Amino acid sequence: MPFQGFVHLNVHADFSIKDSLIKVPALIKSTSEMSMPAVAITDLSNLHGSIKVYKGTIGSNVKPIIDAELNLYNDEGKSGLLYVYCKNLIGYKNLLKLTSMSYKDGRDVEQESSIKPEWVTKNNFEGLIAISGGRTSIVGQYLLADDLESA
């Protein structure tokens, strides 16, 4: 059954080894067969599959969406997910920078790679689109607490 116009924006591939065993070529083939116009490989804290996705979609009818699922952690001990999508090459470079920073300088209480709210600046987010992880995200928690400035 075709899913024309439907796009998965949060698919973990085998580069999110704790969450998925989906191989990128099989995902692209299935996406194409179901007439989906695009697919986003949203691996946790990494872009390891982005080149594989980009190259794998060349010549297909599937557009690759380059993105990552990042853990946002603040000094108050709150953490939550942030889904970050590249709009262009500047965004891709900024997402590379953020994921690198998360491994080098960002660790939460459980020692997971994380980004810090102070890294979410206009400079670091040019060319990117971010979607909070809903009410369980840091942004969602601030909104529920009616703290719009922090959100």
JSON list of N, CA and C in Angstrom, two decimals, residues 85-138:
[
{"chain": "A", "resi": 85, "resn": "TYR", "atom": "N", "xyz": [17.06, 18.56, 12.67]},
{"chain": "A", "resi": 85, "resn": "TYR", "atom": "CA", "xyz": [17.04, 18.27, 11.24]},
{"chain": "A", "resi": 85, "resn": "TYR", "atom": "C", "xyz": [17.82, 19.34, 10.47]},
{"chain": "A", "resi": 86, "resn": "CYS", "atom": "N", "xyz": [18.60, 18.90, 9.48]},
{"chain": "A", "resi": 86, "resn": "CYS", "atom": "CA", "xyz": [19.39, 19.83, 8.66]},
{"chain": "A", "resi": 86, "resn": "CYS", "atom": "C", "xyz": [18.53, 20.40, 7.53]},
{"chain": "A", "resi": 87, "resn": "LYS", "atom": "N", "xyz": [18.59, 21.72, 7.39]},
{"chain": "A", "resi": 87, "resn": "LYS", "atom": "CA", "xyz": [17.93, 22.38, 6.26]},
{"chain": "A", "resi": 87, "resn": "LYS", "atom": "C", "xyz": [18.86, 22.51, 5.07]},
{"chain": "A", "resi": 88, "resn": "ASN", "atom": "N", "xyz": [20.16, 22.58, 5.36]},
{"chain": "A", "resi": 88, "resn": "ASN", "atom": "CA", "xyz": [21.14, 22.85, 4.30]},
{"chain": "A", "resi": 88, "resn": "ASN", "atom": "C", "xyz": [22.54, 22.44, 4.77]},
{"chain": "A", "resi": 89, "resn": "LEU", "atom": "N", "xyz": [23.55, 22.77, 3.98]},
{"chain": "A", "resi": 89, "resn": "LEU", "atom": "CA", "xyz": [24.93, 22.40, 4.31]},
{"chain": "A", "resi": 89, "resn": "LEU", "atom": "C", "xyz": [25.41, 23.08, 5.60]},
{"chain": "A", "resi": 90, "resn": "ILE", "atom": "N", "xyz": [25.01, 24.31, 5.83]},
{"chain": "A", "resi": 90, "resn": "ILE", "atom": "CA", "xyz": [25.38, 25.00, 7.07]},
{"chain": "A", "resi": 90, "resn": "ILE", "atom": "C", "xyz": [24.81, 24.23, 8.26]},
{"chain": "A", "resi": 91, "resn": "GLY", "atom": "N", "xyz": [23.56, 23.81, 8.14]},
{"chain": "A", "resi": 91, "resn": "GLY", "atom": "CA", "xyz": [22.94, 23.02, 9.20]},
{"chain": "A", "resi": 91, "resn": "GLY", "atom": "C", "xyz": [23.66, 21.70, 9.43]},
{"chain": "A", "resi": 92, "resn": "TYR", "atom": "N", "xyz": [24.06, 21.05, 8.36]},
{"chain": "A", "resi": 92, "resn": "TYR", "atom": "CA", "xyz": [24.80, 19.79, 8.48]},
{"chain": "A", "resi": 92, "resn": "TYR", "atom": "C", "xyz": [26.10, 20.01, 9.26]},
{"chain": "A", "resi": 93, "resn": "LYS", "atom": "N", "xyz": [26.82, 21.07, 8.91]},
{"chain": "A", "resi": 93, "resn": "LYS", "atom": "CA", "xyz": [28.07, 21.37, 9.61]},
{"chain": "A", "resi": 93, "resn": "LYS", "atom": "C", "xyz": [27.82, 21.69, 11.08]},
{"chain": "A", "resi": 94, "resn": "ASN", "atom": "N", "xyz": [26.73, 22.41, 11.36]},
{"chain": "A", "resi": 94, "resn": "ASN", "atom": "CA", "xyz": [26.39, 22.72, 12.75]},
{"chain": "A", "resi": 94, "resn": "ASN", "atom": "C", "xyz": [25.98, 21.47, 13.52]},
{"chain": "A", "resi": 95, "resn": "LEU", "atom": "N", "xyz": [25.26, 20.58, 12.87]},
{"chain": "A", "resi": 95, "resn": "LEU", "atom": "CA", "xyz": [24.88, 19.34, 13.54]},
{"chain": "A", "resi": 95, "resn": "LEU", "atom": "C", "xyz": [26.10, 18.46, 13.80]},
{"chain": "A", "resi": 96, "resn": "LEU", "atom": "N", "xyz": [27.04, 18.44, 12.87]},
{"chain": "A", "resi": 96, "resn": "LEU", "atom": "CA", "xyz": [28.31, 17.74, 13.11]},
{"chain": "A", "resi": 96, "resn": "LEU", "atom": "C", "xyz": [29.01, 18.31, 14.33]},
{"chain": "A", "resi": 97, "resn": "LYS", "atom": "N", "xyz": [29.02, 19.64, 14.42]},
{"chain": "A", "resi": 97, "resn": "LYS", "atom": "CA", "xyz": [29.67, 20.30, 15.54]},
{"chain": "A", "resi": 97, "resn": "LYS", "atom": "C", "xyz": [28.98, 19.94, 16.86]},
{"chain": "A", "resi": 98, "resn": "LEU", "atom": "N", "xyz": [27.65, 19.98, 16.87]},
{"chain": "A", "resi": 98, "resn": "LEU", "atom": "CA", "xyz": [26.90, 19.67, 18.10]},
{"chain": "A", "resi": 98, "resn": "LEU", "atom": "C", "xyz": [27.09, 18.22, 18.54]},
{"chain": "A", "resi": 99, "resn": "THR", "atom": "N", "xyz": [27.04, 17.29, 17.59]},
{"chain": "A", "resi": 99, "resn": "THR", "atom": "CA", "xyz": [27.22, 15.89, 17.98]},
{"chain": "A", "resi": 99, "resn": "THR", "atom": "C", "xyz": [28.65, 15.65, 18.47]},
{"chain": "A", "resi": 100, "resn": "SER", "atom": "N", "xyz": [29.63, 16.29, 17.86]},
{"chain": "A", "resi": 100, "resn": "SER", "atom": "CA", "xyz": [31.01, 16.16, 18.33]},
{"chain": "A", "resi": 100, "resn": "SER", "atom": "C", "xyz": [31.16, 16.72, 19.74]},
{"chain": "A", "resi": 101, "resn": "MET", "atom": "N", "xyz": [30.57, 17.89, 19.97]},
{"chain": "A", "resi": 101, "resn": "MET", "atom": "CA", "xyz": [30.61, 18.50, 21.30]},
{"chain": "A", "resi": 101, "resn": "MET", "atom": "C", "xyz": [29.95, 17.60, 22.34]},
{"chain": "A", "resi": 102, "resn": "SER", "atom": "N", "xyz": [28.87, 16.92, 21.94]},
{"chain": "A", "resi": 102, "resn": "SER", "atom": "CA", "xyz": [28.15, 16.06, 22.89]},
{"chain": "A", "resi": 102, "resn": "SER", "atom": "C", "xyz": [29.02, 14.91, 23.38]},
{"chain": "A", "resi": 103, "resn": "TYR", "atom": "N", "xyz": [29.89, 14.40, 22.53]},
{"chain": "A", "resi": 103, "resn": "TYR", "atom": "CA", "xyz": [30.78, 13.32, 22.94]},
{"chain": "A", "resi": 103, "resn": "TYR", "atom": "C", "xyz": [32.01, 13.85, 23.68]},
{"chain": "A", "resi": 104, "resn": "LYS", "atom": "N", "xyz": [32.47, 15.00, 23.26]},
{"chain": "A", "resi": 104, "resn": "LYS", "atom": "CA", "xyz": [33.70, 15.55, 23.84]},
{"chain": "A", "resi": 104, "resn": "LYS", "atom": "C", "xyz": [33.45, 16.24, 25.18]},
{"chain": "A", "resi": 105, "resn": "ASP", "atom": "N", "xyz": [32.42, 17.09, 25.24]},
{"chain": "A", "resi": 105, "resn": "ASP", "atom": "CA", "xyz": [32.22, 17.96, 26.40]},
{"chain": "A", "resi": 105, "resn": "ASP", "atom": "C", "xyz": [30.89, 17.79, 27.11]},
{"chain": "A", "resi": 106, "resn": "GLY", "atom": "N", "xyz": [30.01, 16.97, 26.61]},
{"chain": "A", "resi": 106, "resn": "GLY", "atom": "CA", "xyz": [28.68, 16.88, 27.21]},
{"chain": "A", "resi": 106, "resn": "GLY", "atom": "C", "xyz": [28.35, 15.49, 27.69]},
{"chain": "A", "resi": 107, "resn": "ARG", "atom": "N", "xyz": [28.19, 15.35, 28.98]},
{"chain": "A", "resi": 107, "resn": "ARG", "atom": "CA", "xyz": [27.77, 14.08, 29.56]},
{"chain": "A", "resi": 107, "resn": "ARG", "atom": "C", "xyz": [26.69, 14.37, 30.60]},
{"chain": "A", "resi": 108, "resn": "ASP", "atom": "N", "xyz": [25.65, 13.55, 30.61]},
{"chain": "A", "resi": 108, "resn": "ASP", "atom": "CA", "xyz": [24.63, 13.71, 31.64]},
{"chain": "A", "resi": 108, "resn": "ASP", "atom": "C", "xyz": [24.99, 12.81, 32.82]},
{"chain": "A", "resi": 109, "resn": "VAL", "atom": "N", "xyz": [24.10, 12.71, 33.77]},
{"chain": "A", "resi": 109, "resn": "VAL", "atom": "CA", "xyz": [24.35, 11.95, 35.00]},
{"chain": "A", "resi": 109, "resn": "VAL", "atom": "C", "xyz": [24.69, 10.50, 34.69]},
{"chain": "A", "resi": 110, "resn": "GLU", "atom": "N", "xyz": [24.07, 9.94, 33.68]},
{"chain": "A", "resi": 110, "resn": "GLU", "atom": "CA", "xyz": [24.30, 8.54, 33.32]},
{"chain": "A", "resi": 110, "resn": "GLU", "atom": "C", "xyz": [25.45, 8.38, 32.32]},
{"chain": "A", "resi": 111, "resn": "GLN", "atom": "N", "xyz": [26.20, 9.46, 32.11]},
{"chain": "A", "resi": 111, "resn": "GLN", "atom": "CA", "xyz": [27.35, 9.48, 31.21]},
{"chain": "A", "resi": 111, "resn": "GLN", "atom": "C", "xyz": [26.98, 9.28, 29.74]},
{"chain": "A", "resi": 112, "resn": "GLU", "atom": "N", "xyz": [25.74, 9.59, 29.38]},
{"chain": "A", "resi": 112, "resn": "GLU", "atom": "CA", "xyz": [25.32, 9.56, 27.98]},
{"chain": "A", "resi": 112, "resn": "GLU", "atom": "C", "xyz": [25.79, 10.85, 27.32]},
{"chain": "A", "resi": 113, "resn": "SER", "atom": "N", "xyz": [26.12, 10.79, 26.04]},
{"chain": "A", "resi": 113, "resn": "SER", "atom": "CA", "xyz": [26.51, 12.01, 25.33]},
{"chain": "A", "resi": 113, "resn": "SER", "atom": "C", "xyz": [25.30, 12.93, 25.26]},
{"chain": "A", "resi": 114, "resn": "SER", "atom": "N", "xyz": [25.51, 14.19, 25.56]},
{"chain": "A", "resi": 114, "resn": "SER", "atom": "CA", "xyz": [24.41, 15.15, 25.66]},
{"chain": "A", "resi": 114, "resn": "SER", "atom": "C", "xyz": [24.88, 16.52, 25.18]},
{"chain": "A", "resi": 115, "resn": "ILE", "atom": "N", "xyz": [23.90, 17.32, 24.78]},
{"chain": "A", "resi": 115, "resn": "ILE", "atom": "CA", "xyz": [24.21, 18.73, 24.51]},
{"chain": "A", "resi": 115, "resn": "ILE", "atom": "C", "xyz": [23.65, 19.56, 25.66]},
{"chain": "A", "resi": 116, "resn": "LYS", "atom": "N", "xyz": [24.25, 20.70, 25.86]},
{"chain": "A", "resi": 116, "resn": "LYS", "atom": "CA", "xyz": [23.84, 21.60, 26.94]},
{"chain": "A", "resi": 116, "resn": "LYS", "atom": "C", "xyz": [23.01, 22.73, 26.35]},
{"chain": "A", "resi": 117, "resn": "PRO", "atom": "N", "xyz": [22.03, 23.23, 27.12]},
{"chain": "A", "resi": 117, "resn": "PRO", "atom": "CA", "xyz": [21.18, 24.31, 26.60]},
{"chain": "A", "resi": 117, "resn": "PRO", "atom": "C", "xyz": [21.97, 25.53, 26.10]},
{"chain": "A", "resi": 118, "resn": "GLU", "atom": "N", "xyz": [23.09, 25.83, 26.75]},
{"chain": "A", "resi": 118, "resn": "GLU", "atom": "CA", "xyz": [23.87, 27.00, 26.33]},
{"chain": "A", "resi": 118, "resn": "GLU", "atom": "C", "xyz": [24.52, 26.81, 24.97]},
{"chain": "A", "resi": 119, "resn": "TRP", "atom": "N", "xyz": [24.57, 25.58, 24.47]},
{"chain": "A", "resi": 119, "resn": "TRP", "atom": "CA", "xyz": [25.09, 25.33, 23.13]},
{"chain": "A", "resi": 119, "resn": "TRP", "atom": "C", "xyz": [24.04, 25.60, 22.06]},
{"chain": "A", "resi": 120, "resn": "VAL", "atom": "N", "xyz": [22.79, 25.71, 22.48]},
{"chain": "A", "resi": 120, "resn": "VAL", "atom": "CA", "xyz": [21.69, 25.94, 21.53]},
{"chain": "A", "resi": 120, "resn": "VAL", "atom": "C", "xyz": [21.61, 27.45, 21.30]},
{"chain": "A", "resi": 121, "resn": "THR", "atom": "N", "xyz": [22.54, 27.94, 20.48]},
{"chain": "A", "resi": 121, "resn": "THR", "atom": "CA", "xyz": [22.62, 29.37, 20.19]},
{"chain": "A", "resi": 121, "resn": "THR", "atom": "C", "xyz": [22.30, 29.59, 18.72]},
{"chain": "A", "resi": 122, "resn": "LYS", "atom": "N", "xyz": [22.08, 30.84, 18.37]},
{"chain": "A", "resi": 122, "resn": "LYS", "atom": "CA", "xyz": [21.81, 31.18, 16.97]},
{"chain": "A", "resi": 122, "resn": "LYS", "atom": "C", "xyz": [22.95, 30.71, 16.07]},
{"chain": "A", "resi": 123, "resn": "ASN", "atom": "N", "xyz": [24.18, 30.86, 16.55]},
{"chain": "A", "resi": 123, "resn": "ASN", "atom": "CA", "xyz": [25.35, 30.43, 15.78]},
{"chain": "A", "resi": 123, "resn": "ASN", "atom": "C", "xyz": [25.37, 28.93, 15.55]},
{"chain": "A", "resi": 124, "resn": "ASN", "atom": "N", "xyz": [25.12, 28.15, 16.59]},
{"chain": "A", "resi": 124, "resn": "ASN", "atom": "CA", "xyz": [25.17, 26.70, 16.48]},
{"chain": "A", "resi": 124, "resn": "ASN", "atom": "C", "xyz": [23.94, 26.10, 15.81]},
{"chain": "A", "resi": 125, "resn": "PHE", "atom": "N", "xyz": [22.86, 26.87, 15.68]},
{"chain": "A", "resi": 125, "resn": "PHE", "atom": "CA", "xyz": [21.63, 26.31, 15.14]},
{"chain": "A", "resi": 125, "resn": "PHE", "atom": "C", "xyz": [21.23, 26.87, 13.78]},
{"chain": "A", "resi": 126, "resn": "GLU", "atom": "N", "xyz": [22.11, 27.68, 13.19]},
{"chain": "A", "resi": 126, "resn": "GLU", "atom": "CA", "xyz": [21.81, 28.17, 11.84]},
{"chain": "A", "resi": 126, "resn": "GLU", "atom": "C", "xyz": [21.70, 26.97, 10.89]},
{"chain": "A", "resi": 127, "resn": "GLY", "atom": "N", "xyz": [20.66, 26.96, 10.07]},
{"chain": "A", "resi": 127, "resn": "GLY", "atom": "CA", "xyz": [20.47, 25.88, 9.11]},
{"chain": "A", "resi": 127, "resn": "GLY", "atom": "C", "xyz": [19.86, 24.62, 9.69]},
{"chain": "A", "resi": 128, "resn": "LEU", "atom": "N", "xyz": [19.38, 24.70, 10.93]},
{"chain": "A", "resi": 128, "resn": "LEU", "atom": "CA", "xyz": [18.80, 23.54, 11.58]},
{"chain": "A", "resi": 128, "resn": "LEU", "atom": "C", "xyz": [17.36, 23.81, 11.99]},
{"chain": "A", "resi": 129, "resn": "ILE", "atom": "N", "xyz": [16.59, 22.75, 12.09]},
{"chain": "A", "resi": 129, "resn": "ILE", "atom": "CA", "xyz": [15.24, 22.79, 12.63]},
{"chain": "A", "resi": 129, "resn": "ILE", "atom": "C", "xyz": [15.23, 21.84, 13.81]},
{"chain": "A", "resi": 130, "resn": "ALA", "atom": "N", "xyz": [14.75, 22.30, 14.96]},
{"chain": "A", "resi": 130, "resn": "ALA", "atom": "CA", "xyz": [14.70, 21.44, 16.15]},
{"chain": "A", "resi": 130, "resn": "ALA", "atom": "C", "xyz": [13.25, 21.22, 16.56]},
{"chain": "A", "resi": 131, "resn": "ILE", "atom": "N", "xyz": [12.98, 19.99, 16.96]},
{"chain": "A", "resi": 131, "resn": "ILE", "atom": "CA", "xyz": [11.67, 19.62, 17.47]},
{"chain": "A", "resi": 131, "resn": "ILE", "atom": "C", "xyz": [11.90, 19.02, 18.85]},
{"chain": "A", "resi": 132, "resn": "SER", "atom": "N", "xyz": [11.20, 19.54, 19.85]},
{"chain": "A", "resi": 132, "resn": "SER", "atom": "CA", "xyz": [11.38, 19.00, 21.20]},
{"chain": "A", "resi": 132, "resn": "SER", "atom": "C", "xyz": [10.76, 17.61, 21.27]},
{"chain": "A", "resi": 133, "resn": "GLY", "atom": "N", "xyz": [11.14, 16.89, 22.29]},
{"chain": "A", "resi": 133, "resn": "GLY", "atom": "CA", "xyz": [10.62, 15.54, 22.49]},
{"chain": "A", "resi": 133, "resn": "GLY", "atom": "C", "xyz": [9.27, 15.55, 23.18]},
{"chain": "A", "resi": 134, "resn": "GLY", "atom": "N", "xyz": [8.48, 16.60, 23.00]},
{"chain": "A", "resi": 134, "resn": "GLY", "atom": "CA", "xyz": [7.15, 16.66, 23.61]},
{"chain": "A", "resi": 134, "resn": "GLY", "atom": "C", "xyz": [7.20, 17.05, 25.07]},
{"chain": "A", "resi": 135, "resn": "ARG", "atom": "N", "xyz": [6.17, 16.65, 25.80]},
{"chain": "A", "resi": 135, "resn": "ARG", "atom": "CA", "xyz": [6.06, 17.09, 27.19]},
{"chain": "A", "resi": 135, "resn": "ARG", "atom": "C", "xyz": [7.14, 16.51, 28.09]},
{"chain": "A", "resi": 136, "resn": "THR", "atom": "N", "xyz": [7.81, 15.45, 27.69]},
{"chain": "A", "resi": 136, "resn": "THR", "atom": "CA", "xyz": [8.87, 14.88, 28.52]},
{"chain": "A", "resi": 136, "resn": "THR", "atom": "C", "xyz": [10.22, 15.53, 28.26]},
{"chain": "A", "resi": 137, "resn": "SER", "atom": "N", "xyz": [10.31, 16.38, 27.25]},
{"chain": "A", "resi": 137, "resn": "SER", "atom": "CA", "xyz": [11.57, 17.06, 26.96]},
{"chain": "A", "resi": 137, "resn": "SER", "atom": "C", "xyz": [11.78, 18.21, 27.95]},
{"chain": "A", "resi": 138, "resn": "ILE", "atom": "N", "xyz": [13.00, 18.74, 27.97]},
{"chain": "A", "resi": 138, "resn": "ILE", "atom": "CA", "xyz": [13.27, 19.90, 28.82]},
{"chain": "A", "resi": 138, "resn": "ILE", "atom": "C", "xyz": [12.37, 21.06, 28.41]}
]
